[in-house]
Amino acid sequence: MKPWAVQATPEGDAVCIRFSAMASPCEVWIEHVSEPQAAHFAAIAWGEAQRVEHTWSRYREGNVVHRINTANGVAVDVDDETARLLDFGALLHQESQGRFDLTAGVLRRVWRFDGRSPLPKPADVAGLMDLVGWHRALWRAPTLRLPAGMEIDLGGIGKEYAVDRTLALLQAEAPAAVLVNFGGDLAANQPRTDGRAWRVGIGNDGQPAPGTPLIRLTKGGIATSGDAHRCIVSNGIRYGHVLDARTGWPVPGAPHTVTVAAATCSQAGALSTLAMLQGSAAETYLDQQCADYHVIR
């Protein structure tokens, strides 16, 4: 059995390929392709999603992230593609003045964003902060040395990267309009054949929020950051999973969700995450970036 499903639209002008990857439902919409072509494109999309997940997931043993996180202070050489992802993470660390940090993943040891777990004790969060801080890393491509006990986590940028990579691979083979949607982070290569835009609903708990407009996407990426699926609710206060690496805690006053449209899904994801980390100043930050965005509070 194939790990994907292919379904044609009722109008017969497009197919939708569905599968699961990176703990998310994934969709790929392609216009005007035959059934054999759809199967070929499904294999490409699913294969790329699997490659990204297996190569950079912190939960997989034997990959480059596992080698870095178990190096115990020893320098690790990485491949060119991993180096570009590390450079991107380092840039976001700089742009956010330390709020975004590839080494903040160790905080998951005390934070459980399942909607039921209690808040961690401040002392437990503080006890991990010596393991957080990209400024402690020695990074000069292709070599990364982390102090013993520190880890990296590319989860904050990996899914958006997978969307952009998958779209690029499909665009190279499919002379048609393509929309890639991995768990709500998505990108399109061109308008639909009749000139229409792809219509994208702004999600809230997986459903378009009443009263919010649809985004009409003709080309580029859209990404959303927020607390819809991963949060802690304590004393009536909702704590989202986007943590400020400088404190180890969610940012007070952060929006419920931030959705951004940009040239690529990676750029949109970076802007939406960095806006969340600005808390009550999210909209001001996005205005300063001249971003196309929608915020739900």
Short mmCIF file of C-alpha atoms in Angstrom, two decimals:
data_model
loop_
_atom_site.label_atom_id
_atom_site.label_comp_id
_atom_site.label_asym_id
_atom_site.label_seq_id
_atom_site.Cartn_x
_atom_site.Cartn_y
_atom_site.Cartn_z
CA MET A 1 0.00 0.00 0.00
CA LYS A 2 1.27 3.44 -0.92
CA PRO A 3 1.85 5.85 1.99
CA TRP A 4 -0.15 8.52 0.16
CA ALA A 5 -3.64 8.95 -1.29
CA VAL A 6 -4.50 10.75 -4.53
CA GLN A 7 -7.91 12.27 -5.16
CA ALA A 8 -9.14 14.27 -8.13
CA THR A 9 -11.30 17.33 -7.62
CA PRO A 10 -14.98 17.03 -8.67
CA GLU A 11 -14.22 19.37 -11.57
CA GLY A 12 -11.35 17.11 -12.69
CA ASP A 13 -8.98 20.04 -13.08
CA ALA A 14 -6.60 19.13 -10.24
CA VAL A 15 -5.52 16.34 -7.92
CA CYS A 16 -4.86 16.41 -4.20
CA ILE A 17 -2.11 14.17 -2.80
CA ARG A 18 -2.37 13.48 0.93
CA PHE A 19 0.04 11.82 3.37
CA SER A 20 1.43 12.27 6.87
CA ALA A 21 4.94 13.48 7.66
CA MET A 22 6.69 15.50 10.35
CA ALA A 23 3.76 14.82 12.70
CA SER A 24 1.51 16.81 10.36
CA PRO A 25 -1.12 16.20 7.69
CA CYS A 26 0.40 17.06 4.32
CA GLU A 27 -1.30 18.00 1.06
CA VAL A 28 -0.06 18.72 -2.45
CA TRP A 29 -2.42 20.18 -5.03
CA ILE A 30 -1.43 19.99 -8.71
CA GLU A 31 -3.47 21.09 -11.70
CA HIS A 32 -4.01 19.17 -14.93
CA VAL A 33 -1.99 16.01 -14.41
CA SER A 34 -2.81 12.45 -15.38
CA GLU A 35 -3.20 9.63 -12.86
CA PRO A 36 0.28 8.18 -13.60
CA GLN A 37 1.79 11.65 -13.32
CA ALA A 38 0.02 12.21 -10.00
CA ALA A 39 1.53 9.00 -8.62
CA HIS A 40 4.98 10.14 -9.75
CA PHE A 41 4.58 13.53 -8.10
CA ALA A 42 3.21 11.92 -4.95
CA ALA A 43 6.38 9.83 -4.68
CA ILE A 44 8.52 12.95 -5.06
CA ALA A 45 6.62 14.94 -2.43
CA TRP A 46 6.42 12.12 0.09
CA GLY A 47 10.07 11.23 -0.48
CA GLU A 48 11.28 14.77 0.12
CA ALA A 49 9.21 15.13 3.29
CA GLN A 50 10.65 11.84 4.54
CA ARG A 51 14.18 12.92 3.65
CA VAL A 52 13.91 16.20 5.55
CA GLU A 53 12.39 14.49 8.58
CA HIS A 54 14.94 11.67 8.68
CA THR A 55 17.90 13.97 8.07
CA TRP A 56 17.19 16.71 10.63
CA SER A 57 14.70 15.40 13.20
CA ARG A 58 16.06 15.49 16.73
CA TYR A 59 14.09 12.30 17.41
CA ARG A 60 16.04 10.19 14.88
CA GLU A 61 19.25 8.41 15.78
CA GLY A 62 22.18 8.36 13.40
CA ASN A 63 21.46 11.59 11.56
CA VAL A 64 23.54 14.76 11.66
CA VAL A 65 21.48 16.31 14.49
CA HIS A 66 21.99 13.17 16.59
CA ARG A 67 25.74 13.30 15.91
CA ILE A 68 25.88 16.95 17.02
CA ASN A 69 23.72 16.42 20.10
CA THR A 70 25.75 13.45 21.31
CA ALA A 71 29.19 14.86 20.50
CA ASN A 72 29.76 15.83 24.15
CA GLY A 73 31.84 18.89 23.35
CA VAL A 74 33.65 17.44 20.32
CA ALA A 75 33.56 19.36 17.02
CA VAL A 76 31.34 17.92 14.27
CA ASP A 77 31.67 18.58 10.54
CA VAL A 78 28.37 18.93 8.68
CA ASP A 79 27.32 18.77 5.01
CA ASP A 80 26.59 21.87 2.92
CA GLU A 81 22.79 21.65 3.25
CA THR A 82 22.95 21.36 7.05
CA ALA A 83 25.41 24.26 7.09
CA ARG A 84 22.90 26.44 5.25
CA LEU A 85 20.21 25.58 7.80
CA LEU A 86 22.58 26.40 10.67
CA ASP A 87 23.44 29.70 8.99
CA PHE A 88 19.74 30.49 8.69
CA GLY A 89 19.17 29.67 12.36
CA ALA A 90 22.14 31.83 13.33
CA LEU A 91 20.71 34.70 11.29
CA LEU A 92 17.35 34.42 13.06
CA HIS A 93 19.16 34.38 16.42
CA GLN A 94 20.86 37.62 15.47
CA GLU A 95 17.74 39.25 14.00
CA SER A 96 15.68 38.37 17.10
CA GLN A 97 18.40 39.52 19.50
CA GLY A 98 18.58 36.06 21.01
CA ARG A 99 14.85 35.35 21.34
CA PHE A 100 15.08 32.62 18.67
CA ASP A 101 17.76 30.05 19.37
CA LEU A 102 18.55 26.68 17.78
CA THR A 103 19.77 25.40 21.17
CA ALA A 104 16.51 26.11 23.03
CA GLY A 105 15.11 22.64 22.32
CA VAL A 106 16.46 21.31 25.64
CA LEU A 107 13.66 23.25 27.35
CA ARG A 108 11.26 20.50 26.23
CA ARG A 109 12.61 18.52 29.22
CA VAL A 110 10.45 20.66 31.51
CA TRP A 111 7.78 22.07 29.17
CA ARG A 112 4.92 19.75 28.12
CA PHE A 113 2.64 21.57 25.69
CA ASP A 114 -0.17 19.03 25.67
CA GLY A 115 -2.89 21.27 27.13
CA ARG A 116 -3.00 19.23 30.36
CA SER A 117 0.44 19.39 32.00
CA PRO A 118 1.19 22.01 34.67
CA LEU A 119 3.61 24.86 34.25
CA PRO A 120 7.20 23.91 35.02
CA LYS A 121 8.78 25.18 38.21
CA PRO A 122 10.85 28.34 37.63
CA ALA A 123 13.85 26.61 39.21
CA ASP A 124 13.59 23.74 36.72
CA VAL A 125 13.56 26.17 33.77
CA ALA A 126 16.46 28.13 35.25
CA GLY A 127 18.38 24.89 35.71
CA LEU A 128 18.43 24.36 31.93
CA MET A 129 19.37 27.85 30.85
CA ASP A 130 23.11 27.11 30.95
CA LEU A 131 22.42 24.73 28.04
CA VAL A 132 20.65 27.41 25.97
CA GLY A 133 22.51 30.01 23.94
CA TRP A 134 23.77 29.97 20.37
CA HIS A 135 26.47 32.44 21.48
CA ARG A 136 28.11 29.52 23.31
CA ALA A 137 28.41 27.54 20.07
CA LEU A 138 31.53 27.66 17.96
CA TRP A 139 30.20 27.66 14.40
CA ARG A 140 32.32 28.16 11.35
CA ALA A 141 31.06 26.19 8.39
CA PRO A 142 31.40 23.27 8.09
CA THR A 143 32.38 22.74 11.74
CA LEU A 144 30.14 23.08 14.79
CA ARG A 145 31.30 22.63 18.36
CA LEU A 146 28.76 22.82 21.16
CA PRO A 147 29.66 22.73 24.86
CA ALA A 148 29.01 19.31 26.41
CA GLY A 149 25.32 18.80 27.15
CA MET A 150 24.03 21.36 24.67
CA GLU A 151 21.85 20.36 21.73
CA ILE A 152 20.44 21.85 18.56
CA ASP A 153 16.87 21.54 17.34
CA LEU A 154 15.99 22.50 13.76
CA GLY A 155 12.28 21.95 14.33
CA GLY A 156 11.64 25.68 14.27
CA ILE A 157 12.65 25.96 10.63
CA GLY A 158 12.51 22.40 9.27
CA LYS A 159 8.88 22.12 8.15
CA GLU A 160 8.93 25.38 6.22
CA TYR A 161 12.19 24.29 4.58
CA ALA A 162 10.55 20.99 3.59
CA VAL A 163 7.67 22.91 1.95
CA ASP A 164 10.06 25.05 -0.11
CA ARG A 165 12.17 22.07 -1.11
CA THR A 166 9.16 19.99 -2.12
CA LEU A 167 7.70 22.81 -4.19
CA ALA A 168 11.02 23.31 -5.97
CA LEU A 169 11.28 19.62 -6.84
CA LEU A 170 7.70 19.44 -8.13
CA GLN A 171 8.02 22.68 -10.06
CA ALA A 172 11.05 21.28 -11.85
CA GLU A 173 8.96 18.36 -13.19
CA ALA A 174 5.37 19.62 -13.28
CA PRO A 175 4.62 22.40 -15.78
CA ALA A 176 1.51 23.31 -13.83
CA ALA A 177 0.23 25.16 -10.82
CA VAL A 178 1.32 23.48 -7.58
CA LEU A 179 0.38 24.18 -3.96
CA VAL A 180 2.27 22.42 -1.14
CA ASN A 181 0.69 22.45 2.33
CA PHE A 182 2.48 20.74 5.22
CA GLY A 183 0.51 21.21 8.40
CA GLY A 184 -0.67 24.70 7.49
CA ASP A 185 2.69 25.98 6.25
CA LEU A 186 2.44 26.24 2.48
CA ALA A 187 3.79 27.59 -0.77
CA ALA A 188 2.61 27.93 -4.38
CA ASN A 189 4.62 28.30 -7.57
CA GLN A 190 2.16 30.25 -9.74
CA PRO A 191 -1.53 31.20 -10.13
CA ARG A 192 -3.95 28.52 -11.23
CA THR A 193 -4.29 27.94 -14.96
CA ASP A 194 -7.37 30.15 -15.29
CA GLY A 195 -5.62 32.94 -13.42
CA ARG A 196 -7.37 32.33 -10.11
CA ALA A 197 -5.42 32.42 -6.85
CA TRP A 198 -5.26 29.55 -4.39
CA ARG A 199 -7.69 30.35 -1.56
CA VAL A 200 -6.17 29.77 1.87
CA GLY A 201 -8.21 30.00 5.09
CA ILE A 202 -6.54 31.42 8.17
CA GLY A 203 -6.73 28.61 10.70
CA ASN A 204 -7.73 28.70 14.33
CA ASP A 205 -7.62 25.24 15.92
CA GLY A 206 -7.53 23.84 12.41
CA GLN A 207 -10.60 25.71 11.17
CA PRO A 208 -10.96 29.06 9.40
CA ALA A 209 -11.80 31.66 12.01
CA PRO A 210 -15.25 33.25 11.49
CA GLY A 211 -15.00 36.74 10.12
CA THR A 212 -11.39 36.50 9.02
CA PRO A 213 -10.68 36.84 5.31
CA LEU A 214 -9.28 34.19 3.06
CA ILE A 215 -5.78 34.79 1.73
CA ARG A 216 -5.57 34.61 -2.04
CA LEU A 217 -2.15 33.18 -2.81
CA THR A 218 -0.81 33.29 -6.35
CA LYS A 219 2.88 32.70 -5.63
CA GLY A 220 5.10 32.46 -2.56
CA GLY A 221 4.68 31.06 0.94
CA ILE A 222 2.41 31.38 3.95
CA ALA A 223 3.22 30.23 7.48
CA THR A 224 1.46 30.43 10.82
CA SER A 225 2.88 30.38 14.34
CA GLY A 226 0.68 30.14 17.39
CA ASP A 227 -0.67 28.21 20.32
CA ALA A 228 -3.64 26.49 18.65
CA HIS A 229 -2.25 22.97 18.96
CA ARG A 230 0.54 23.13 21.54
CA CYS A 231 -0.01 25.03 24.76
CA ILE A 232 -0.41 24.89 28.55
CA VAL A 233 -3.46 26.40 30.22
CA SER A 234 -2.87 27.37 33.85
CA ASN A 235 -5.17 29.52 36.02
CA GLY A 236 -7.03 30.59 32.92
CA ILE A 237 -3.88 31.75 31.14
CA ARG A 238 -2.84 30.13 27.87
CA TYR A 239 0.93 29.62 27.45
CA GLY A 240 2.03 28.96 23.85
CA HIS A 241 4.91 26.70 22.88
CA VAL A 242 7.05 29.46 21.30
CA LEU A 243 9.61 30.13 24.03
CA ASP A 244 11.86 33.14 24.43
CA ALA A 245 15.34 31.59 24.56
CA ARG A 246 16.58 34.43 26.73
CA THR A 247 14.22 33.49 29.57
CA GLY A 248 13.03 29.95 28.83
CA TRP A 249 9.39 31.12 29.07
CA PRO A 250 6.65 32.10 26.60
CA VAL A 251 6.50 35.79 25.81
CA PRO A 252 3.75 37.65 27.75
CA GLY A 253 1.20 39.25 25.47
CA ALA A 254 1.97 37.05 22.46
CA PRO A 255 -0.84 36.70 19.88
CA HIS A 256 -2.94 33.56 19.59
CA THR A 257 -1.70 33.13 16.02
CA VAL A 258 0.42 35.06 13.53
CA THR A 259 0.06 34.27 9.81
CA VAL A 260 2.53 35.80 7.35
CA ALA A 261 2.80 35.71 3.55
CA ALA A 262 6.27 36.08 2.02
CA ALA A 263 8.31 35.10 -1.02
CA THR A 264 9.01 31.64 0.43
CA CYS A 265 7.55 29.50 3.19
CA SER A 266 10.85 29.70 5.10
CA GLN A 267 10.74 33.49 5.08
CA ALA A 268 7.08 33.48 6.13
CA GLY A 269 7.83 31.04 8.96
CA ALA A 270 10.74 33.11 10.21
CA LEU A 271 8.65 36.28 10.30
CA SER A 272 5.69 34.63 12.03
CA THR A 273 7.89 33.05 14.71
CA LEU A 274 9.92 36.19 15.35
CA ALA A 275 6.68 38.19 15.57
CA MET A 276 5.33 35.79 18.23
CA LEU A 277 8.53 36.36 20.17
CA GLN A 278 7.82 40.09 20.20
CA GLY A 279 4.71 39.53 22.35
CA SER A 280 2.45 42.58 22.48
CA ALA A 281 4.70 44.28 19.91
CA ALA A 282 4.12 41.59 17.24
CA GLU A 283 2.15 43.86 14.92
CA THR A 284 4.68 46.69 15.30
CA TYR A 285 7.49 44.31 14.42
CA LEU A 286 5.67 43.04 11.31
CA ASP A 287 4.85 46.58 10.21
CA GLN A 288 8.55 47.43 10.48
CA GLN A 289 9.32 44.46 8.22
CA CYS A 290 6.66 45.62 5.71
CA ALA A 291 5.15 42.14 6.10
CA ASP A 292 1.82 40.92 4.71
CA TYR A 293 0.24 39.39 7.83
CA HIS A 294 -2.85 38.56 9.86
CA VAL A 295 -2.82 38.37 13.67
CA ILE A 296 -5.43 36.73 15.89
CA ARG A 297 -5.42 37.71 19.58
#
